[in-house]
Amino acid sequence: MSDVNNPRRADQVSAAAMRRFDPQRLWALVRKESLQAIRDPSTLLIAFVLPVVLLFLFAYAVSLDVRDVRIGVVLESPSAPAQELAAAFAGTRYLDVTFAHDRREVSEQVVSGKLRGFVVIPQDFEQRLARRDGQPLIQVITDGSQPNTANYVANYAQGVVQTWRAGLGAEAPSAAVVLEPRYWFNAELESRRSLVPGAIAIVMTIIGTMLTALVVAREWERGTMEAVLSTPASVVEILIGKLLPYFVLGMLSTLGAAALAVFVFDVPLRGSLGALLLLSAVFMVPALGQGLLISSITRNQFLAAQIALFSGFLPAFMLSGFLYEIDAMPAPIQILTWFVPARYFVSSLKTVFLAGDIWAVFLPNLLAMTAMGMFFFLLAKRATRKNLE
């Protein structure tokens, strides 16, 4: 019997034709998903309002710069040089100085947390200054419960003393070596210029992973996903149709965040806009793939939100180098960071904003993000069945 007269063979050919990639079907799915996203206020809030709020928080509320640290200066010596040194401590904008004549007045404030430490200018300060035998001029006591601030207080107190002695001219011992520190890429040492580019990665993770996981899981709950699966559209068409609108939302949000960073938060964009968009587009691949995989496995909004939080947002926040240096982490945690897509994106964003288009940094990061994205999409395709079970 010929294939023409074989009904089963004809049905198979018709089904195969229906499963082929069809641009018109894909456009219909993209249009349907776009209209649904536009009509959903929560989606627009997450895509456009939440990034602005987060960027303002990271730019102004979160700061790694140590300024106006409260310290005490115990002035035990009444001599003129001791008075001048005390004035030098009070004259810096990085310290908020409280003066006292007895260390017992400030030691209790250090215990209570009102002060982060205190400097003692001893009674024999003038004699120590005149001897020049290497004996310490002052005593610095800091609150070690906050190690970073304690190191800052100790180092800055030493810097104030060295600067003050250098201003004495001939009375101060001449240094054999003069150090002039210079900082590349962020000469002002403002943490905002490092935090804001990293915050863009957090924003992209929220849109790509959390938003996609929530939206697609909601369709599984409502049964609309099963309706889409019963159509002639192929799995590839459905996946692309679902994710393409959120990809566009993510890119628009990236442009808005970059504009805020440059024009509002004064973060320089030393690289090109094309490199920034390329890095963002590639990062959206693993972010969207991870969100789609989570929704396909859970099919429940609450569970999808929890998994997206613990597997997407928190690793991007804690293990990407956004706030904490990866090199300072324990070795097992450093190995874990290699599997966090945001690690590569944060590194690339800081480079493109602060250093420029350095493709020796970009290319390995782009390859890593692409590989992770393909892995997530393959798993999501296997999890998204084209039949109703």
CSV table of N, CA, C and O in Angstrom, one decimal, residues 113-192:
chain,number,residue,atom,x,y,z
A,113,GLY,N,30.4,50.9,72.4
A,113,GLY,CA,30.3,51.0,71.0
A,113,GLY,C,30.1,52.4,70.5
A,113,GLY,O,29.9,52.6,69.3
A,114,LYS,N,30.1,53.4,71.4
A,114,LYS,CA,30.0,54.8,70.9
A,114,LYS,C,31.2,55.2,70.2
A,114,LYS,O,31.2,56.1,69.3
A,115,LEU,N,32.4,54.7,70.5
A,115,LEU,CA,33.6,55.0,69.9
A,115,LEU,C,34.2,53.7,69.3
A,115,LEU,O,34.0,52.6,69.9
A,116,ARG,N,35.0,53.8,68.2
A,116,ARG,CA,35.6,52.6,67.6
A,116,ARG,C,37.1,52.5,68.0
A,116,ARG,O,37.7,51.5,67.7
A,117,GLY,N,37.5,53.4,68.8
A,117,GLY,CA,38.9,53.3,69.3
A,117,GLY,C,39.3,54.7,69.9
A,117,GLY,O,38.6,55.7,69.8
A,118,PHE,N,40.5,54.7,70.4
A,118,PHE,CA,41.0,56.0,70.8
A,118,PHE,C,42.6,56.1,70.7
A,118,PHE,O,43.2,55.0,70.7
A,119,VAL,N,43.1,57.3,70.7
A,119,VAL,CA,44.5,57.6,70.5
A,119,VAL,C,44.9,58.3,71.8
A,119,VAL,O,44.3,59.2,72.3
A,120,VAL,N,46.0,57.8,72.4
A,120,VAL,CA,46.6,58.4,73.6
A,120,VAL,C,47.9,59.1,73.2
A,120,VAL,O,48.8,58.6,72.7
A,121,ILE,N,47.9,60.5,73.4
A,121,ILE,CA,49.1,61.3,73.3
A,121,ILE,C,49.7,61.4,74.7
A,121,ILE,O,49.1,62.1,75.6
A,122,PRO,N,50.8,60.7,75.0
A,122,PRO,CA,51.2,60.5,76.4
A,122,PRO,C,51.8,61.8,77.0
A,122,PRO,O,52.1,62.8,76.3
A,123,GLN,N,52.0,61.8,78.3
A,123,GLN,CA,52.6,63.0,79.0
A,123,GLN,C,54.0,63.4,78.5
A,123,GLN,O,54.3,64.5,78.4
A,124,ASP,N,54.8,62.3,78.2
A,124,ASP,CA,56.1,62.6,77.7
A,124,ASP,C,56.3,62.7,76.2
A,124,ASP,O,57.3,62.3,75.6
A,125,PHE,N,55.2,63.1,75.6
A,125,PHE,CA,55.2,63.2,74.1
A,125,PHE,C,56.3,64.1,73.6
A,125,PHE,O,57.0,63.7,72.6
A,126,GLU,N,56.5,65.2,74.2
A,126,GLU,CA,57.5,66.1,73.7
A,126,GLU,C,58.9,65.5,73.8
A,126,GLU,O,59.8,65.6,72.9
A,127,GLN,N,59.2,64.8,74.9
A,127,GLN,CA,60.5,64.1,75.0
A,127,GLN,C,60.7,63.0,74.0
A,127,GLN,O,61.8,62.8,73.5
A,128,ARG,N,59.6,62.2,73.8
A,128,ARG,CA,59.7,61.2,72.8
A,128,ARG,C,60.0,61.7,71.4
A,128,ARG,O,60.7,61.2,70.6
A,129,LEU,N,59.3,62.9,71.1
A,129,LEU,CA,59.5,63.5,69.8
A,129,LEU,C,60.9,64.0,69.6
A,129,LEU,O,61.5,63.9,68.5
A,130,ALA,N,61.5,64.4,70.7
A,130,ALA,CA,62.9,65.0,70.6
A,130,ALA,C,63.9,63.9,70.5
A,130,ALA,O,65.0,64.1,69.9
A,131,ARG,N,63.7,62.7,71.1
A,131,ARG,CA,64.7,61.7,71.2
A,131,ARG,C,64.9,61.0,69.8
A,131,ARG,O,66.0,60.7,69.4
A,132,ARG,N,63.9,60.8,69.1
A,132,ARG,CA,63.9,60.2,67.7
A,132,ARG,C,64.7,58.9,67.7
A,132,ARG,O,65.5,58.6,66.9
A,133,ASP,N,64.4,58.1,68.7
A,133,ASP,CA,65.0,56.8,68.9
A,133,ASP,C,64.1,55.6,68.4
A,133,ASP,O,64.4,54.5,68.8
A,134,GLY,N,63.1,55.9,67.7
A,134,GLY,CA,62.2,54.9,67.2
A,134,GLY,C,61.1,54.5,68.2
A,134,GLY,O,60.3,53.6,67.9
A,135,GLN,N,61.1,55.1,69.4
A,135,GLN,CA,60.1,54.8,70.4
A,135,GLN,C,58.7,55.3,69.9
A,135,GLN,O,58.7,56.5,69.3
A,136,PRO,N,57.7,54.6,70.0
A,136,PRO,CA,56.3,55.0,69.5
A,136,PRO,C,55.9,56.4,70.2
A,136,PRO,O,56.1,56.6,71.4
A,137,LEU,N,55.4,57.2,69.4
A,137,LEU,CA,54.9,58.5,69.9
A,137,LEU,C,53.6,58.5,70.6
A,137,LEU,O,53.4,59.2,71.6
A,138,ILE,N,52.7,57.7,70.1
A,138,ILE,CA,51.3,57.6,70.6
A,138,ILE,C,50.9,56.1,70.8
A,138,ILE,O,51.6,55.2,70.3
A,139,GLN,N,49.8,56.0,71.5
A,139,GLN,CA,49.2,54.6,71.6
A,139,GLN,C,47.9,54.6,71.0
A,139,GLN,O,47.1,55.6,71.2
A,140,VAL,N,47.6,53.6,70.2
A,140,VAL,CA,46.3,53.5,69.5
A,140,VAL,C,45.6,52.2,70.0
A,140,VAL,O,46.2,51.1,69.9
A,141,ILE,N,44.4,52.4,70.5
A,141,ILE,CA,43.6,51.2,71.0
A,141,ILE,C,42.3,51.2,70.2
A,141,ILE,O,41.6,52.2,70.0
A,142,THR,N,42.0,50.1,69.6
A,142,THR,CA,40.8,50.0,68.7
A,142,THR,C,39.9,48.8,69.1
A,142,THR,O,40.3,48.0,69.9
A,143,ASP,N,38.7,48.9,68.7
A,143,ASP,CA,37.7,47.9,69.0
A,143,ASP,C,37.8,46.7,68.0
A,143,ASP,O,37.5,46.9,66.8
A,144,GLY,N,38.4,45.6,68.4
A,144,GLY,CA,38.6,44.5,67.5
A,144,GLY,C,37.4,43.7,67.2
A,144,GLY,O,37.5,42.8,66.4
A,145,SER,N,36.3,44.0,67.7
A,145,SER,CA,35.0,43.3,67.3
A,145,SER,C,34.6,43.6,65.9
A,145,SER,O,33.9,42.8,65.3
A,146,GLN,N,35.2,44.7,65.3
A,146,GLN,CA,35.0,45.0,63.9
A,146,GLN,C,36.3,45.1,63.3
A,146,GLN,O,36.9,46.2,63.3
A,147,PRO,N,36.9,44.0,62.8
A,147,PRO,CA,38.3,44.0,62.4
A,147,PRO,C,38.6,45.0,61.3
A,147,PRO,O,39.7,45.7,61.3
A,148,ASN,N,37.7,45.2,60.3
A,148,ASN,CA,38.0,46.1,59.2
A,148,ASN,C,38.1,47.6,59.7
A,148,ASN,O,39.1,48.3,59.3
A,149,THR,N,37.2,48.0,60.6
A,149,THR,CA,37.2,49.3,61.1
A,149,THR,C,38.4,49.5,62.0
A,149,THR,O,39.0,50.5,62.1
A,150,ALA,N,38.8,48.4,62.8
A,150,ALA,CA,39.9,48.5,63.7
A,150,ALA,C,41.2,48.7,62.9
A,150,ALA,O,42.0,49.6,63.3
A,151,ASN,N,41.4,48.0,61.8
A,151,ASN,CA,42.6,48.2,61.0
A,151,ASN,C,42.6,49.6,60.4
A,151,ASN,O,43.6,50.2,60.3
A,152,TYR,N,41.4,50.1,60.0
A,152,TYR,CA,41.3,51.4,59.4
A,152,TYR,C,41.8,52.4,60.4
A,152,TYR,O,42.6,53.4,60.1
A,153,VAL,N,41.3,52.3,61.6
A,153,VAL,CA,41.6,53.3,62.7
A,153,VAL,C,43.1,53.3,63.0
A,153,VAL,O,43.7,54.4,63.0
A,154,ALA,N,43.7,52.1,63.1
A,154,ALA,CA,45.1,52.0,63.4
A,154,ALA,C,45.9,52.6,62.2
A,154,ALA,O,46.9,53.3,62.5
A,155,ASN,N,45.6,52.2,61.0
A,155,ASN,CA,46.4,52.6,59.9
A,155,ASN,C,46.3,54.1,59.7
A,155,ASN,O,47.2,54.8,59.3
A,156,TYR,N,45.0,54.7,59.8
A,156,TYR,CA,44.9,56.1,59.6
A,156,TYR,C,45.5,56.9,60.7
A,156,TYR,O,46.0,58.0,60.4
A,157,ALA,N,45.5,56.4,61.9
A,157,ALA,CA,46.2,57.1,63.0
A,157,ALA,C,47.7,57.2,62.7
A,157,ALA,O,48.3,58.3,62.9
A,158,GLN,N,48.2,56.2,62.2
A,158,GLN,CA,49.7,56.2,61.8
A,158,GLN,C,49.9,57.2,60.7
A,158,GLN,O,50.9,57.9,60.7
A,159,GLY,N,48.9,57.2,59.7
A,159,GLY,CA,49.1,58.1,58.6
A,159,GLY,C,49.0,59.6,59.1
A,159,GLY,O,49.7,60.4,58.6
A,160,VAL,N,48.1,59.9,60.0
A,160,VAL,CA,48.0,61.3,60.5
A,160,VAL,C,49.3,61.7,61.2
A,160,VAL,O,49.8,62.8,61.0
A,161,VAL,N,49.9,60.8,62.0
A,161,VAL,CA,51.1,61.1,62.7
A,161,VAL,C,52.3,61.3,61.7
A,161,VAL,O,53.0,62.3,61.8
A,162,GLN,N,52.4,60.5,60.7
A,162,GLN,CA,53.4,60.6,59.7
A,162,GLN,C,53.3,61.9,58.9
A,162,GLN,O,54.2,62.6,58.6
A,163,THR,N,52.0,62.2,58.5
A,163,THR,CA,51.8,63.5,57.8
A,163,THR,C,52.1,64.7,58.7
A,163,THR,O,52.7,65.7,58.2
A,164,TRP,N,51.8,64.6,59.9
A,164,TRP,CA,52.1,65.7,60.8
A,164,TRP,C,53.6,65.9,61.0
A,164,TRP,O,54.1,67.0,61.0
A,165,ARG,N,54.3,64.8,61.2
A,165,ARG,CA,55.7,64.9,61.3
A,165,ARG,C,56.4,65.4,60.1
A,165,ARG,O,57.4,66.1,60.1
A,166,ALA,N,55.9,65.0,58.9
A,166,ALA,CA,56.4,65.5,57.7
A,166,ALA,C,56.3,67.0,57.6
A,166,ALA,O,57.1,67.7,56.9
A,167,GLY,N,55.2,67.5,58.2
A,167,GLY,CA,55.0,69.0,58.1
A,167,GLY,C,55.9,69.7,59.1
A,167,GLY,O,55.9,71.0,59.0
A,168,LEU,N,56.6,69.1,59.9
A,168,LEU,CA,57.5,69.8,60.8
A,168,LEU,C,58.8,70.2,60.1
A,168,LEU,O,59.5,71.0,60.7
A,169,GLY,N,59.0,69.7,58.9
A,169,GLY,CA,60.2,70.2,58.1
A,169,GLY,C,61.5,69.6,58.7
A,169,GLY,O,61.7,68.4,58.8
A,170,ALA,N,62.4,70.5,59.0
A,170,ALA,CA,63.7,70.1,59.4
A,170,ALA,C,63.7,69.3,60.7
A,170,ALA,O,64.6,68.6,61.1
A,171,GLU,N,62.7,69.6,61.6
A,171,GLU,CA,62.7,68.9,62.9
A,171,GLU,C,62.3,67.4,62.8
A,171,GLU,O,62.6,66.7,63.7
A,172,ALA,N,61.8,67.0,61.6
A,172,ALA,CA,61.4,65.6,61.5
A,172,ALA,C,62.5,64.9,60.8
A,172,ALA,O,63.2,65.4,59.9
A,173,PRO,N,62.7,63.6,61.1
A,173,PRO,CA,63.7,62.8,60.4
A,173,PRO,C,63.3,62.6,59.0
A,173,PRO,O,62.2,62.3,58.7
A,174,SER,N,64.3,62.8,58.1
A,174,SER,CA,64.0,62.6,56.7
A,174,SER,C,63.9,61.2,56.3
A,174,SER,O,64.7,60.3,56.8
A,175,ALA,N,62.9,60.8,55.5
A,175,ALA,CA,62.7,59.5,55.1
A,175,ALA,C,63.6,59.1,54.0
A,175,ALA,O,63.8,59.9,53.1
A,176,ALA,N,64.1,57.8,54.0
A,176,ALA,CA,65.0,57.4,53.0
A,176,ALA,C,64.2,57.1,51.7
A,176,ALA,O,64.7,57.3,50.6
A,177,VAL,N,63.0,56.7,51.8
A,177,VAL,CA,62.1,56.4,50.7
A,177,VAL,C,60.8,57.1,50.9
A,177,VAL,O,60.2,57.1,51.9
A,178,VAL,N,60.3,57.8,49.8
A,178,VAL,CA,59.1,58.5,49.8
A,178,VAL,C,58.1,57.7,49.0
A,178,VAL,O,58.4,57.5,47.8
A,179,LEU,N,57.0,57.3,49.5
A,179,LEU,CA,56.0,56.5,48.8
A,179,LEU,C,54.8,57.4,48.4
A,179,LEU,O,54.3,58.2,49.2
A,180,GLU,N,54.5,57.3,47.1
A,180,GLU,CA,53.3,58.1,46.6
A,180,GLU,C,52.4,57.0,46.0
A,180,GLU,O,52.5,56.6,44.8
A,181,PRO,N,51.4,56.6,46.7
A,181,PRO,CA,50.4,55.6,46.2
A,181,PRO,C,49.6,56.2,45.1
A,181,PRO,O,49.1,57.3,45.1
A,182,ARG,N,49.4,55.3,44.1
A,182,ARG,CA,48.5,55.7,43.0
A,182,ARG,C,47.6,54.5,42.7
A,182,ARG,O,48.0,53.4,42.7
A,183,TYR,N,46.3,54.8,42.4
A,183,TYR,CA,45.3,53.8,42.2
A,183,TYR,C,44.8,53.8,40.8
A,183,TYR,O,44.4,54.9,40.3
A,184,TRP,N,44.8,52.7,40.1
A,184,TRP,CA,44.2,52.6,38.8
A,184,TRP,C,42.7,52.3,38.8
A,184,TRP,O,42.2,51.7,39.7
A,185,PHE,N,42.1,52.8,37.8
A,185,PHE,CA,40.7,52.5,37.5
A,185,PHE,C,39.7,53.1,38.5
A,185,PHE,O,38.5,53.3,38.1
A,186,ASN,N,40.1,53.4,39.7
A,186,ASN,CA,39.2,54.0,40.7
A,186,ASN,C,40.0,54.9,41.6
A,186,ASN,O,40.2,54.5,42.8
A,187,ALA,N,40.6,55.9,41.0
A,187,ALA,CA,41.5,56.7,41.8
A,187,ALA,C,41.0,57.3,43.0
A,187,ALA,O,41.7,57.5,44.0
A,188,GLU,N,39.7,57.6,43.1
A,188,GLU,CA,39.1,58.2,44.3
A,188,GLU,C,38.8,57.1,45.4
A,188,GLU,O,38.4,57.5,46.5
A,189,LEU,N,38.9,55.9,45.0
A,189,LEU,CA,38.6,54.7,46.0
A,189,LEU,C,37.2,54.8,46.5
A,189,LEU,O,37.0,54.6,47.7
A,190,GLU,N,36.3,55.1,45.6
A,190,GLU,CA,34.9,55.2,46.0
A,190,GLU,C,34.2,53.8,45.8
A,190,GLU,O,34.3,53.3,44.6
A,191,SER,N,33.7,53.2,46.8
A,191,SER,CA,33.1,51.9,46.7
A,191,SER,C,31.9,51.9,45.8
A,191,SER,O,31.5,50.9,45.2
A,192,ARG,N,31.2,53.1,45.6
A,192,ARG,CA,30.0,53.2,44.8
A,192,ARG,C,30.4,52.7,43.3
A,192,ARG,O,29.6,52.1,42.7
